PDB file of C-alpha atoms in Angstrom:
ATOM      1  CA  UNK A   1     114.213 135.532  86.298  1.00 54.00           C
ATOM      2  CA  UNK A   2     116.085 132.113  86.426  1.00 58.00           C
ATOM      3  CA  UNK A   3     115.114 131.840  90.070  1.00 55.00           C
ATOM      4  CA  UNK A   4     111.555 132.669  89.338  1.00 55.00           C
ATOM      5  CA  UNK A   5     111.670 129.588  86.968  1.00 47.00           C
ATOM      6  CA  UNK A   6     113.533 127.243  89.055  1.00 46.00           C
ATOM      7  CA  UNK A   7     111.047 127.972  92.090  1.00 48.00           C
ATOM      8  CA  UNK A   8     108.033 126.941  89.882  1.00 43.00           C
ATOM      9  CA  UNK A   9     109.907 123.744  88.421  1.00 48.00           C
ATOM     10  CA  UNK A  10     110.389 123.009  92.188  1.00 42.00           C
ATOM     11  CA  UNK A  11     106.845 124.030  92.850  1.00 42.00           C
ATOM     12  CA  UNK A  12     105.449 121.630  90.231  1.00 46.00           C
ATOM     13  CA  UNK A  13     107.757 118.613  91.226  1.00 45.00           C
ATOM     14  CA  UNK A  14     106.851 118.713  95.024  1.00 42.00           C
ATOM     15  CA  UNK A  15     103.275 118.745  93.982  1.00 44.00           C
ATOM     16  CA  UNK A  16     103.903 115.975  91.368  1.00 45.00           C
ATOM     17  CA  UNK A  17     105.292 113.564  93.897  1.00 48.00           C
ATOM     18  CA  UNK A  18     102.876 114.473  97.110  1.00 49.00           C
ATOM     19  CA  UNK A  19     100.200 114.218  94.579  1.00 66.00           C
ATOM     20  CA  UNK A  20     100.597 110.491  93.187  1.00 87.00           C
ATOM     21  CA  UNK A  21      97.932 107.872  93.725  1.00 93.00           C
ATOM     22  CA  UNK A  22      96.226 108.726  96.678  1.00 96.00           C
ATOM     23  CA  UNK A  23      92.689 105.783  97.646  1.00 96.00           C
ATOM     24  CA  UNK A  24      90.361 106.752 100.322  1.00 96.00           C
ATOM     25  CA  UNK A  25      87.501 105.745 101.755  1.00 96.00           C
ATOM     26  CA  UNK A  26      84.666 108.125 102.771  1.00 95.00           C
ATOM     27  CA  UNK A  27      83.125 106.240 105.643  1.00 95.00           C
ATOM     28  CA  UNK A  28      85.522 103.849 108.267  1.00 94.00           C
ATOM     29  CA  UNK A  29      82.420 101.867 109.311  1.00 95.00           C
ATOM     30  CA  UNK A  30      79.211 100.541 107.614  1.00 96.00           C
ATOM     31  CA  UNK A  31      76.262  98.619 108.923  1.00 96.00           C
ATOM     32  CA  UNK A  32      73.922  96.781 106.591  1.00 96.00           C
ATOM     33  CA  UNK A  33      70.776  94.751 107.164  1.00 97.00           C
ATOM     34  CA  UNK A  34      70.499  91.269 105.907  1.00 96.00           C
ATOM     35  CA  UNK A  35      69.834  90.442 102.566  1.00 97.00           C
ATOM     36  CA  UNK A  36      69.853  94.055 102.355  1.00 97.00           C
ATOM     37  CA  UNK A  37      71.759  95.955  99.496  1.00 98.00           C
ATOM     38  CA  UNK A  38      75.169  97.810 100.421  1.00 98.00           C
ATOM     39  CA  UNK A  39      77.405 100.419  98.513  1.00 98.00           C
ATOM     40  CA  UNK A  40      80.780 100.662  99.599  1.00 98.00           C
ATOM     41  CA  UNK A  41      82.068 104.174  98.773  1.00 97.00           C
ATOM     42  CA  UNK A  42      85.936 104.456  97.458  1.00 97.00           C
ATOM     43  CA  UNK A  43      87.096 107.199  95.756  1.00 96.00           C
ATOM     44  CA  UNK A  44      90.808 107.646  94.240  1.00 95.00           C
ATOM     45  CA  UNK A  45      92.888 110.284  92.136  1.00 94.00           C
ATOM     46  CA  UNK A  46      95.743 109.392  90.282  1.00 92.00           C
ATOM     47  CA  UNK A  47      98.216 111.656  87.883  1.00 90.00           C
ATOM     48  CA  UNK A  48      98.370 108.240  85.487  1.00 89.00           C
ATOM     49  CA  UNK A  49      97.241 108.312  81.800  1.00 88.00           C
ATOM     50  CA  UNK A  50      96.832 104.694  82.035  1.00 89.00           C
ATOM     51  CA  UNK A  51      93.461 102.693  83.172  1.00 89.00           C
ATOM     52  CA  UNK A  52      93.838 102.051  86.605  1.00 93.00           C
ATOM     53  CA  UNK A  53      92.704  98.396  87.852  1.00 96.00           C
ATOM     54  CA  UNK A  54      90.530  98.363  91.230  1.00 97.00           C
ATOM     55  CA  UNK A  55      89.739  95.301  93.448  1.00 98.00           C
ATOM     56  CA  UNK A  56      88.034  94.708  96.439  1.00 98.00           C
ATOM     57  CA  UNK A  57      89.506  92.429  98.856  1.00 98.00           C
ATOM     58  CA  UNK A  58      87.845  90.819 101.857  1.00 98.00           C
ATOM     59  CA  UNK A  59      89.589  89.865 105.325  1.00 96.00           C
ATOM     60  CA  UNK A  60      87.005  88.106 107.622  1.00 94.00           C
ATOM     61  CA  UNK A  61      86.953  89.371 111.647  1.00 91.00           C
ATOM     62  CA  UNK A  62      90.041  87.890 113.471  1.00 88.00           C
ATOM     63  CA  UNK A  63      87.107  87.139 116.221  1.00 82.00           C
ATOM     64  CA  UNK A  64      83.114  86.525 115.451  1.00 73.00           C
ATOM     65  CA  UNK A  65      81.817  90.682 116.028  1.00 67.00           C
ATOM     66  CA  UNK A  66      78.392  89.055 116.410  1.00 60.00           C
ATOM     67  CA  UNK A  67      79.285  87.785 120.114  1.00 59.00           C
ATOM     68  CA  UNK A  68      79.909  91.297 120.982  1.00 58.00           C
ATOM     69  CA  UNK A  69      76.900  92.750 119.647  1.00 54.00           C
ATOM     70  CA  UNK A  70      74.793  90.732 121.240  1.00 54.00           C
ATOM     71  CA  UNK A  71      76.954  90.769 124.751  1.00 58.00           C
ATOM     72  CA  UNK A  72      78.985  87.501 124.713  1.00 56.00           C
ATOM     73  CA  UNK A  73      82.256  88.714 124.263  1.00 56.00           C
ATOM     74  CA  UNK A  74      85.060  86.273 125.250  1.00 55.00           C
ATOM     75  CA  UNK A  75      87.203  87.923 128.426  1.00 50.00           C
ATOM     76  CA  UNK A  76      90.282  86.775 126.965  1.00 49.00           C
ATOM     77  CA  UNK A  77      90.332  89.624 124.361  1.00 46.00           C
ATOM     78  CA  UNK A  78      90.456  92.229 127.230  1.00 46.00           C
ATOM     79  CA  UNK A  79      93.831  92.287 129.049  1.00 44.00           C
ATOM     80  CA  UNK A  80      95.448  92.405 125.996  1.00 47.00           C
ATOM     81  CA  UNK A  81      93.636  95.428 124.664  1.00 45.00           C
ATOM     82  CA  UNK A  82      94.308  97.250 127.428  1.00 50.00           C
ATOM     83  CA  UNK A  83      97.870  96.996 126.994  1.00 55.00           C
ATOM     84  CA  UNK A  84      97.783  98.224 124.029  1.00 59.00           C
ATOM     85  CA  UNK A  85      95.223 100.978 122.974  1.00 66.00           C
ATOM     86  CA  UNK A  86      95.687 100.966 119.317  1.00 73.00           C
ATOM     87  CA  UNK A  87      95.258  97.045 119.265  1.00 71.00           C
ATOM     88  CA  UNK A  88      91.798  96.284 118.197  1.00 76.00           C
ATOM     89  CA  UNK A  89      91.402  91.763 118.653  1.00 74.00           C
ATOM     90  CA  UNK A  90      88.965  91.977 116.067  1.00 72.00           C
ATOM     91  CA  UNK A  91      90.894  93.669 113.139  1.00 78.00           C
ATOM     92  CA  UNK A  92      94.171  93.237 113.891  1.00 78.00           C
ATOM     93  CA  UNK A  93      95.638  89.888 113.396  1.00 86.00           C
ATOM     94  CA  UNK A  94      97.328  87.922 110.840  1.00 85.00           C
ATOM     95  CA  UNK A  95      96.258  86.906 107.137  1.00 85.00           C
ATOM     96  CA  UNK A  96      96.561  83.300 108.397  1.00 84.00           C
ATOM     97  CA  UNK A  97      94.276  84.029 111.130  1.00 87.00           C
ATOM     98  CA  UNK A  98      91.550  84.696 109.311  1.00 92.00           C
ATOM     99  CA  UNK A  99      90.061  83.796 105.624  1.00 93.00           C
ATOM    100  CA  UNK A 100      91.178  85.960 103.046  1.00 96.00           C
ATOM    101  CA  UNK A 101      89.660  86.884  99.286  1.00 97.00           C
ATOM    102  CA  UNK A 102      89.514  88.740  96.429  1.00 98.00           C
ATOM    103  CA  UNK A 103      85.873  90.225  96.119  1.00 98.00           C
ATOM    104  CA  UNK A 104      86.084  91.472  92.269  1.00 98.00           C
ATOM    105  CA  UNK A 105      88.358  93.363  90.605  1.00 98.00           C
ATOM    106  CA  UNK A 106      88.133  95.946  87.475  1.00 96.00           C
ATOM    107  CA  UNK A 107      90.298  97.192  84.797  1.00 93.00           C
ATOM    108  CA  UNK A 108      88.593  99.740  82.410  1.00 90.00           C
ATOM    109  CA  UNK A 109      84.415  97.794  81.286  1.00 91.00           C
ATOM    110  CA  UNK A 110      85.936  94.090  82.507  1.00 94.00           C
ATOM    111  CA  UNK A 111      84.764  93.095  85.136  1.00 95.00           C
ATOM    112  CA  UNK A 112      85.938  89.974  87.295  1.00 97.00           C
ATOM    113  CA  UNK A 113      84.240  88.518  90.689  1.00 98.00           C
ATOM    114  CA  UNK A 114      86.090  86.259  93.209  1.00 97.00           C
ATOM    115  CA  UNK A 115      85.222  82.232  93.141  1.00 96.00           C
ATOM    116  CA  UNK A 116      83.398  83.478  96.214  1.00 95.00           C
ATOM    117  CA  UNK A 117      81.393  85.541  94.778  1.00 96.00           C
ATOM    118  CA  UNK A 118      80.109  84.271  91.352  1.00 96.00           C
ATOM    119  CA  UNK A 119      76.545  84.148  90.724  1.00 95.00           C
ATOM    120  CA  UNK A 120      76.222  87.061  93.188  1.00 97.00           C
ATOM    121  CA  UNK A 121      74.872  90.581  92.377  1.00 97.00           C
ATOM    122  CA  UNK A 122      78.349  92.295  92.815  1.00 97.00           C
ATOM    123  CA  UNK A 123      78.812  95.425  90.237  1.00 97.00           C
ATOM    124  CA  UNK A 124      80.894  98.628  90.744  1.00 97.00           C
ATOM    125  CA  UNK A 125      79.541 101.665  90.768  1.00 93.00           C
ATOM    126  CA  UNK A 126      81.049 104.933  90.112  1.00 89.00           C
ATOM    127  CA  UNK A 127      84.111 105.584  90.260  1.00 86.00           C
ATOM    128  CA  UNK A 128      85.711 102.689  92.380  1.00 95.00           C
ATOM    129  CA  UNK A 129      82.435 101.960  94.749  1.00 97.00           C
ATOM    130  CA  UNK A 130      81.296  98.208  94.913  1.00 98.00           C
ATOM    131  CA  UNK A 131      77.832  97.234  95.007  1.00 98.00           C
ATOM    132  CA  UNK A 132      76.360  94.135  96.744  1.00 98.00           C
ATOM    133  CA  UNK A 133      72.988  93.546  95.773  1.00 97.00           C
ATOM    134  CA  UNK A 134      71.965  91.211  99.317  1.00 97.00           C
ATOM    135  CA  UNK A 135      74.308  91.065 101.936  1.00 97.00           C
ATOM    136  CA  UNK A 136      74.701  87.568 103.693  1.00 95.00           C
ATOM    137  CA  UNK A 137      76.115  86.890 106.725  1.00 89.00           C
ATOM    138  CA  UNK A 138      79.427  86.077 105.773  1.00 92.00           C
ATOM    139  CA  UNK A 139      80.356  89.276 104.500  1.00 96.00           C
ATOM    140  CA  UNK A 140      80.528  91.195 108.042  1.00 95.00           C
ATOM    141  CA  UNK A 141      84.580  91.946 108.210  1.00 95.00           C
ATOM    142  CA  UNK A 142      87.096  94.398 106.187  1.00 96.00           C
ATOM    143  CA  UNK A 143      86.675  95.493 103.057  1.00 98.00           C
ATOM    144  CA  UNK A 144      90.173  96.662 101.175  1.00 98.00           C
ATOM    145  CA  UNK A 145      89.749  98.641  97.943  1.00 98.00           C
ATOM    146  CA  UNK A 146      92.991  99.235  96.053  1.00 97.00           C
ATOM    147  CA  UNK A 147      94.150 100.889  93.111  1.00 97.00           C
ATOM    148  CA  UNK A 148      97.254  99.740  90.938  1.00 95.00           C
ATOM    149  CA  UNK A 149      98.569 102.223  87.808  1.00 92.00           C
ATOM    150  CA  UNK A 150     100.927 100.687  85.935  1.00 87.00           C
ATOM    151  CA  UNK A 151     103.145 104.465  86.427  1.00 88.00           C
ATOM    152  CA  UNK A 152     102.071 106.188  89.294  1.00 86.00           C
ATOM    153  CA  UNK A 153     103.693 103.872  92.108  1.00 79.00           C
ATOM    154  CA  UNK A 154     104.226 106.824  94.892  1.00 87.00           C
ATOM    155  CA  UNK A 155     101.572 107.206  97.737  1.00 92.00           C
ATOM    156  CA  UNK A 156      98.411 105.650  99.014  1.00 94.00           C
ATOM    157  CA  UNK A 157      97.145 103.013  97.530  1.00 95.00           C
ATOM    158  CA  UNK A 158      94.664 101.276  99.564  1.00 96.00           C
ATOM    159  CA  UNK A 159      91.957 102.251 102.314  1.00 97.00           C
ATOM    160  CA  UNK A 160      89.353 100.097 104.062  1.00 96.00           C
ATOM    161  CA  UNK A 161      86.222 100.267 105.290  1.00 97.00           C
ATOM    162  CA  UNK A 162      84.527  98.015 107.680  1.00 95.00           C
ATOM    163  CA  UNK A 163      80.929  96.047 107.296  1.00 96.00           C
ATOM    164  CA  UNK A 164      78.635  94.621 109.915  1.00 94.00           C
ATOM    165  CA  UNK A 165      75.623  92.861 108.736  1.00 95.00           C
ATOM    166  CA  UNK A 166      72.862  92.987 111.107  1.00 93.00           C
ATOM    167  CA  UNK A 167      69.909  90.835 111.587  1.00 83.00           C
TER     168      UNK A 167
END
């Protein structure tokens, strides 16, 4: 009997900690039309009691996606990608590379937008999703939701999804 009930204390801590805060985001990759609107999906779980605060965070391109699209990529960018397969030069360089910002953030009905982003139609939507109302051309690049609990600090808690705005 006592090993029936330590196996199901064991069972409910291992599933407690894998469990934790876990963000994810449905779709890697979204394309939007100018002055279009866009909804960027996130969803999250978390074992906390406690309201959870979500923001968005914005990292602009490390180099302008728009040359690619339309076939002017630089050559530089290619010997170095080769080297590397998992090395993407238009994601993956540092903060200081690139401009960096806080989109909006929420913690339970308040509501706060970047400096960026004031006077824009930016809401959330359910769950953890952010709405833009017209996309402009400055917001092609990552998107970063993340969660924060006060007490549930153990597993994933950002995801990111990336957004070209098209002509």
């Amino acid at each position: 009997m006592d090993r029936i009930l330590l196996g199901w204390i064991v069972l409910f801590w291992v599933t407690a900690v894998v469990e934790g805060l876990q963000v994810t985001v449905p779709e890697r990759s979204k394309k939007a039309m100018l002055f279009q609107p866009v909804v960027l999906s996130c969803r999250f779980s978390t074992s906390s009691q406690q309201p959870a605060v979500i923001q968005w965070k914005f990292k602009s391109y490390c180099q302008d996606r728009m040359k690619e699209a339309l076939g002017m990529a630089t050559a530089g960018a290619q010997p170095l990608s080769k080297r590397n397969l998992e090395w993407d030069p238009y994601l993956d360089c540092v903060d200081s590379r690139r401009t960096v910002r806080v989109v909006a953030s929420k913690q339970g009905a308040v509501v706060t937008l970047g400096e960026f982003y004031r006077g824009r139609d930016i809401t959330f939507g359910e769950g953890a999703e952010l709405k833009i109302g017209k996309v402009m051309w400055g917001d092609s690049g990552l998107y970063y939701c993340i969660v924060t609990t006060p007490d549930d600090v153990e597993g994933k808690n950002e995801d990111l999804v990336e957004l070209l705005v098209l002509e």
